């Protein structure tokens, strides 16, 4: 019989580990959508919100949540290693961003013109489809792991699209939606939900707690369920593309 360990959750405050410079997700000024969701949860728990700042890079979970420096991490893909996932609070997808004036009608990466200049984050899921579609030579790569205090590859990719250095930007939906929004209808975002390959483009996003802390997980699940309407409103305000259970884009 497994031994149950006491939960190490600080109930006097909501301790959240987050990146101090990683918009649209979080920053130390509280400007990200995960900041706003954390504020909502703290208010519902009627406790202060406390951040433990740490760059979202190699070792993030090991040095934060697993080291018991905090009790919650936002924005984790369902089933992530080293942690226990809550129920998801949104589902998003990788997207294709193009200039509206170019009239690109492709709904999939495979349907893109072979002359397309493609912006792509190194190692991201769309890379497999790009390679299989014979478009690898047309890629302008952007780094995945960066020091977010000084670099923002997603923001740079959208700016390069606006500046006509690339013709297509392939990005994780929340990053694309946030940085494309200031351009209004000059840019078109197409969710990559119609790809014919088995490469996964869509992901459920959860919050992370420590393994074994089931009471805390259940409490967070209750907060998510009871406040999903408010959480979804925050996501919409940041132009985050979200999908329903049938993979349809939620207006």
Short mmCIF file of C-alpha atoms in Angstrom, two decimals:
data_model
loop_
_atom_site.label_atom_id
_atom_site.label_comp_id
_atom_site.label_asym_id
_atom_site.label_seq_id
_atom_site.Cartn_x
_atom_site.Cartn_y
_atom_site.Cartn_z
CA UNK A 1 0.00 0.00 0.00
CA UNK A 2 1.42 3.37 -1.06
CA UNK A 3 2.34 5.80 1.69
CA UNK A 4 0.46 9.09 1.56
CA UNK A 5 2.62 12.17 2.07
CA UNK A 6 1.18 15.35 3.57
CA UNK A 7 0.40 18.07 1.08
CA UNK A 8 2.83 20.98 1.21
CA UNK A 9 0.40 23.62 -0.02
CA UNK A 10 0.53 27.03 1.65
CA UNK A 11 -3.15 27.78 2.22
CA UNK A 12 -2.51 31.33 3.45
CA UNK A 13 -1.57 32.55 -0.03
CA UNK A 14 -1.71 31.41 -3.65
CA UNK A 15 1.91 30.77 -4.61
CA UNK A 16 2.35 30.68 -8.38
CA UNK A 17 5.60 30.08 -10.25
CA UNK A 18 5.83 31.95 -13.55
CA UNK A 19 8.21 33.47 -16.07
CA UNK A 20 8.82 37.19 -15.35
CA UNK A 21 9.07 38.10 -19.04
CA UNK A 22 7.00 35.86 -21.28
CA UNK A 23 4.02 37.66 -22.79
CA UNK A 24 1.29 36.89 -23.60
CA UNK A 25 1.47 34.32 -20.80
CA UNK A 26 3.03 36.15 -17.86
CA UNK A 27 5.38 38.89 -16.76
CA UNK A 28 6.39 40.52 -13.50
CA UNK A 29 4.08 43.47 -14.22
CA UNK A 30 1.03 41.20 -14.21
CA UNK A 31 0.23 41.88 -17.88
CA UNK A 32 -0.16 38.31 -19.16
CA UNK A 33 -3.36 36.32 -19.43
CA UNK A 34 -2.03 33.72 -17.00
CA UNK A 35 -1.43 36.58 -14.53
CA UNK A 36 -5.08 37.57 -14.88
CA UNK A 37 -6.29 34.00 -14.37
CA UNK A 38 -4.07 33.64 -11.29
CA UNK A 39 -5.53 36.88 -9.92
CA UNK A 40 -9.01 35.50 -10.46
CA UNK A 41 -8.22 32.26 -8.61
CA UNK A 42 -6.59 34.09 -5.69
CA UNK A 43 -9.64 36.34 -5.38
CA UNK A 44 -11.96 33.33 -5.34
CA UNK A 45 -9.79 31.67 -2.67
CA UNK A 46 -9.80 34.97 -0.77
CA UNK A 47 -6.01 34.86 -0.27
CA UNK A 48 -3.14 37.05 -1.53
CA UNK A 49 -1.37 36.11 -4.77
CA UNK A 50 2.38 35.58 -4.52
CA UNK A 51 4.68 34.95 -7.48
CA UNK A 52 7.94 33.06 -7.54
CA UNK A 53 9.66 34.21 -10.72
CA UNK A 54 11.80 31.82 -12.72
CA UNK A 55 12.63 31.72 -16.47
CA UNK A 56 10.55 29.19 -18.37
CA UNK A 57 13.49 27.16 -19.60
CA UNK A 58 15.18 23.82 -18.89
CA UNK A 59 14.68 22.93 -15.22
CA UNK A 60 11.70 25.22 -14.65
CA UNK A 61 9.42 22.65 -13.01
CA UNK A 62 12.24 20.95 -11.12
CA UNK A 63 13.43 24.22 -9.61
CA UNK A 64 10.02 25.68 -8.83
CA UNK A 65 6.99 23.46 -8.24
CA UNK A 66 8.93 20.29 -7.47
CA UNK A 67 11.24 22.24 -5.14
CA UNK A 68 8.09 23.33 -3.24
CA UNK A 69 8.78 26.99 -3.89
CA UNK A 70 5.21 27.38 -5.15
CA UNK A 71 2.01 25.36 -5.32
CA UNK A 72 0.70 26.05 -8.82
CA UNK A 73 2.02 26.53 -12.34
CA UNK A 74 -0.22 27.81 -15.12
CA UNK A 75 -0.18 26.80 -18.77
CA UNK A 76 0.94 23.16 -18.76
CA UNK A 77 0.08 20.66 -21.49
CA UNK A 78 -2.11 17.80 -20.24
CA UNK A 79 0.00 14.82 -19.19
CA UNK A 80 3.26 16.73 -18.71
CA UNK A 81 5.95 14.79 -16.87
CA UNK A 82 7.00 15.55 -13.27
CA UNK A 83 3.66 17.08 -12.33
CA UNK A 84 0.00 16.28 -11.80
CA UNK A 85 -2.33 18.02 -14.23
CA UNK A 86 -5.60 19.66 -13.28
CA UNK A 87 -8.57 19.57 -15.61
CA UNK A 88 -7.93 21.69 -18.72
CA UNK A 89 -9.08 25.30 -18.79
CA UNK A 90 -8.64 25.80 -22.51
CA UNK A 91 -7.71 24.01 -25.71
CA UNK A 92 -5.73 25.70 -28.45
CA UNK A 93 -3.91 24.81 -31.63
CA UNK A 94 -1.01 25.78 -33.79
CA UNK A 95 -2.05 28.26 -36.46
CA UNK A 96 -1.01 29.71 -39.78
CA UNK A 97 -0.78 33.51 -39.95
CA UNK A 98 -0.75 35.23 -43.35
CA UNK A 99 -1.17 38.73 -44.75
CA UNK A 100 -4.82 39.19 -45.63
CA UNK A 101 -3.93 41.18 -48.76
CA UNK A 102 -2.02 38.20 -50.17
CA UNK A 103 -5.24 36.21 -50.47
CA UNK A 104 -3.68 32.94 -49.30
CA UNK A 105 -6.55 30.46 -49.00
CA UNK A 106 -4.62 27.37 -47.87
CA UNK A 107 -6.18 25.66 -44.85
CA UNK A 108 -3.25 23.30 -44.34
CA UNK A 109 0.53 23.46 -44.52
CA UNK A 110 0.51 20.90 -47.33
CA UNK A 111 -1.61 23.25 -49.45
CA UNK A 112 0.85 26.15 -49.28
CA UNK A 113 2.62 27.29 -52.42
CA UNK A 114 6.09 25.79 -52.78
CA UNK A 115 7.38 29.37 -53.10
CA UNK A 116 6.08 30.39 -49.68
CA UNK A 117 8.64 31.77 -47.25
CA UNK A 118 7.77 30.19 -43.93
CA UNK A 119 8.52 31.33 -40.40
CA UNK A 120 8.78 28.36 -38.05
CA UNK A 121 9.83 27.84 -34.44
CA UNK A 122 12.56 25.21 -34.30
CA UNK A 123 11.28 21.89 -32.98
CA UNK A 124 7.59 22.87 -33.01
CA UNK A 125 5.02 20.29 -34.24
CA UNK A 126 4.43 22.02 -37.62
CA UNK A 127 8.08 21.33 -38.49
CA UNK A 128 7.28 17.68 -39.26
CA UNK A 129 4.55 18.63 -41.73
CA UNK A 130 6.74 21.30 -43.33
CA UNK A 131 9.47 18.72 -43.92
CA UNK A 132 7.05 16.10 -45.31
CA UNK A 133 5.55 18.72 -47.62
CA UNK A 134 8.91 19.50 -49.20
CA UNK A 135 8.99 23.02 -47.79
CA UNK A 136 12.02 22.75 -45.50
CA UNK A 137 14.21 24.79 -47.83
CA UNK A 138 11.71 27.67 -47.57
CA UNK A 139 11.91 27.94 -43.76
CA UNK A 140 13.21 30.86 -41.79
CA UNK A 141 13.87 29.37 -38.33
CA UNK A 142 13.18 31.04 -34.98
CA UNK A 143 14.62 29.80 -31.71
CA UNK A 144 12.45 27.86 -29.28
CA UNK A 145 14.51 28.18 -26.10
CA UNK A 146 15.50 31.80 -25.52
CA UNK A 147 16.13 34.22 -22.69
CA UNK A 148 12.69 35.82 -22.64
CA UNK A 149 14.09 38.95 -20.99
CA UNK A 150 15.77 39.84 -24.29
CA UNK A 151 14.11 37.80 -27.04
CA UNK A 152 10.55 37.17 -28.21
CA UNK A 153 10.64 34.87 -31.26
CA UNK A 154 6.87 34.89 -31.68
CA UNK A 155 6.71 38.68 -31.70
CA UNK A 156 9.65 38.78 -34.12
CA UNK A 157 7.99 36.28 -36.45
CA UNK A 158 4.79 38.32 -36.67
CA UNK A 159 6.79 41.50 -37.30
CA UNK A 160 8.75 39.74 -40.06
CA UNK A 161 5.43 38.74 -41.63
CA UNK A 162 4.25 42.35 -41.52
CA UNK A 163 7.59 43.47 -43.00
CA UNK A 164 7.25 40.89 -45.82
CA UNK A 165 10.39 38.98 -44.82
CA UNK A 166 8.24 35.84 -44.67
CA UNK A 167 4.86 34.96 -46.20
CA UNK A 168 3.53 32.56 -43.57
CA UNK A 169 4.05 32.36 -39.81
CA UNK A 170 3.45 29.00 -38.10
CA UNK A 171 2.95 29.60 -34.39
CA UNK A 172 1.29 28.31 -31.24
CA UNK A 173 -2.16 29.88 -31.22
CA UNK A 174 -1.94 32.01 -28.04
CA UNK A 175 1.33 33.60 -29.21
CA UNK A 176 -0.01 34.24 -32.71
CA UNK A 177 -3.33 35.65 -31.54
CA UNK A 178 -1.75 38.07 -29.10
CA UNK A 179 0.96 39.48 -31.34
CA UNK A 180 -1.19 39.56 -34.48
CA UNK A 181 -4.06 41.41 -32.79
CA UNK A 182 -2.52 44.92 -33.05
CA UNK A 183 -2.43 44.49 -36.85
CA UNK A 184 -6.21 44.18 -37.01
CA UNK A 185 -7.56 42.72 -40.24
CA UNK A 186 -4.22 43.07 -42.01
CA UNK A 187 -3.39 39.55 -40.84
CA UNK A 188 -5.43 36.35 -41.11
CA UNK A 189 -5.14 33.50 -38.60
CA UNK A 190 -6.03 29.99 -39.79
CA UNK A 191 -6.15 27.20 -37.17
CA UNK A 192 -4.23 24.11 -38.30
CA UNK A 193 -7.07 21.72 -37.52
CA UNK A 194 -7.39 20.20 -41.00
CA UNK A 195 -3.95 18.68 -41.45
CA UNK A 196 -4.12 15.13 -42.83
CA UNK A 197 -1.01 13.89 -41.01
CA UNK A 198 -0.94 12.34 -37.56
CA UNK A 199 1.19 15.17 -36.17
CA UNK A 200 -0.65 16.65 -33.21
CA UNK A 201 -1.47 20.34 -33.59
CA UNK A 202 -4.00 20.84 -30.78
CA UNK A 203 -3.37 20.63 -27.05
CA UNK A 204 -5.43 20.84 -23.88
CA UNK A 205 -3.87 23.26 -21.40
CA UNK A 206 -4.05 22.66 -17.66
CA UNK A 207 -2.49 23.87 -14.44
CA UNK A 208 0.18 21.85 -12.66
CA UNK A 209 0.34 20.74 -9.03
CA UNK A 210 2.69 18.29 -7.34
CA UNK A 211 2.02 14.54 -7.69
CA UNK A 212 0.09 13.20 -4.73
CA UNK A 213 -1.52 16.52 -3.77
CA UNK A 214 -4.98 15.37 -4.77
CA UNK A 215 -6.96 17.58 -2.40
CA UNK A 216 -5.26 20.66 -3.84
CA UNK A 217 -5.82 19.42 -7.39
CA UNK A 218 -9.51 18.86 -6.66
CA UNK A 219 -9.78 22.36 -5.21
CA UNK A 220 -8.23 23.90 -8.32
CA UNK A 221 -10.48 21.76 -10.53
CA UNK A 222 -13.50 23.15 -8.68
CA UNK A 223 -12.24 26.70 -9.18
CA UNK A 224 -11.75 26.09 -12.90
CA UNK A 225 -15.21 24.58 -13.30
CA UNK A 226 -16.98 27.29 -11.33
CA UNK A 227 -15.12 30.14 -13.04
CA UNK A 228 -14.73 28.82 -16.59
CA UNK A 229 -16.87 31.64 -17.98
CA UNK A 230 -14.57 34.28 -16.48
CA UNK A 231 -11.45 32.37 -17.56
CA UNK A 232 -12.73 32.12 -21.13
CA UNK A 233 -13.47 35.85 -21.13
CA UNK A 234 -9.84 36.55 -20.16
CA UNK A 235 -8.62 34.32 -23.01
CA UNK A 236 -10.85 36.14 -25.49
CA UNK A 237 -9.58 39.51 -24.32
CA UNK A 238 -6.04 38.38 -25.23
CA UNK A 239 -7.20 37.05 -28.64
CA UNK A 240 -6.32 33.45 -27.75
CA UNK A 241 -7.78 31.03 -30.34
CA UNK A 242 -9.58 28.26 -28.45
CA UNK A 243 -11.29 25.09 -29.66
CA UNK A 244 -14.36 23.26 -28.42
CA UNK A 245 -14.59 19.49 -27.94
CA UNK A 246 -15.40 19.07 -31.65
CA UNK A 247 -12.26 21.00 -32.67
CA UNK A 248 -14.28 24.01 -33.81
CA UNK A 249 -12.92 27.49 -33.20
CA UNK A 250 -14.84 29.18 -30.38
CA UNK A 251 -15.96 32.68 -31.43
#
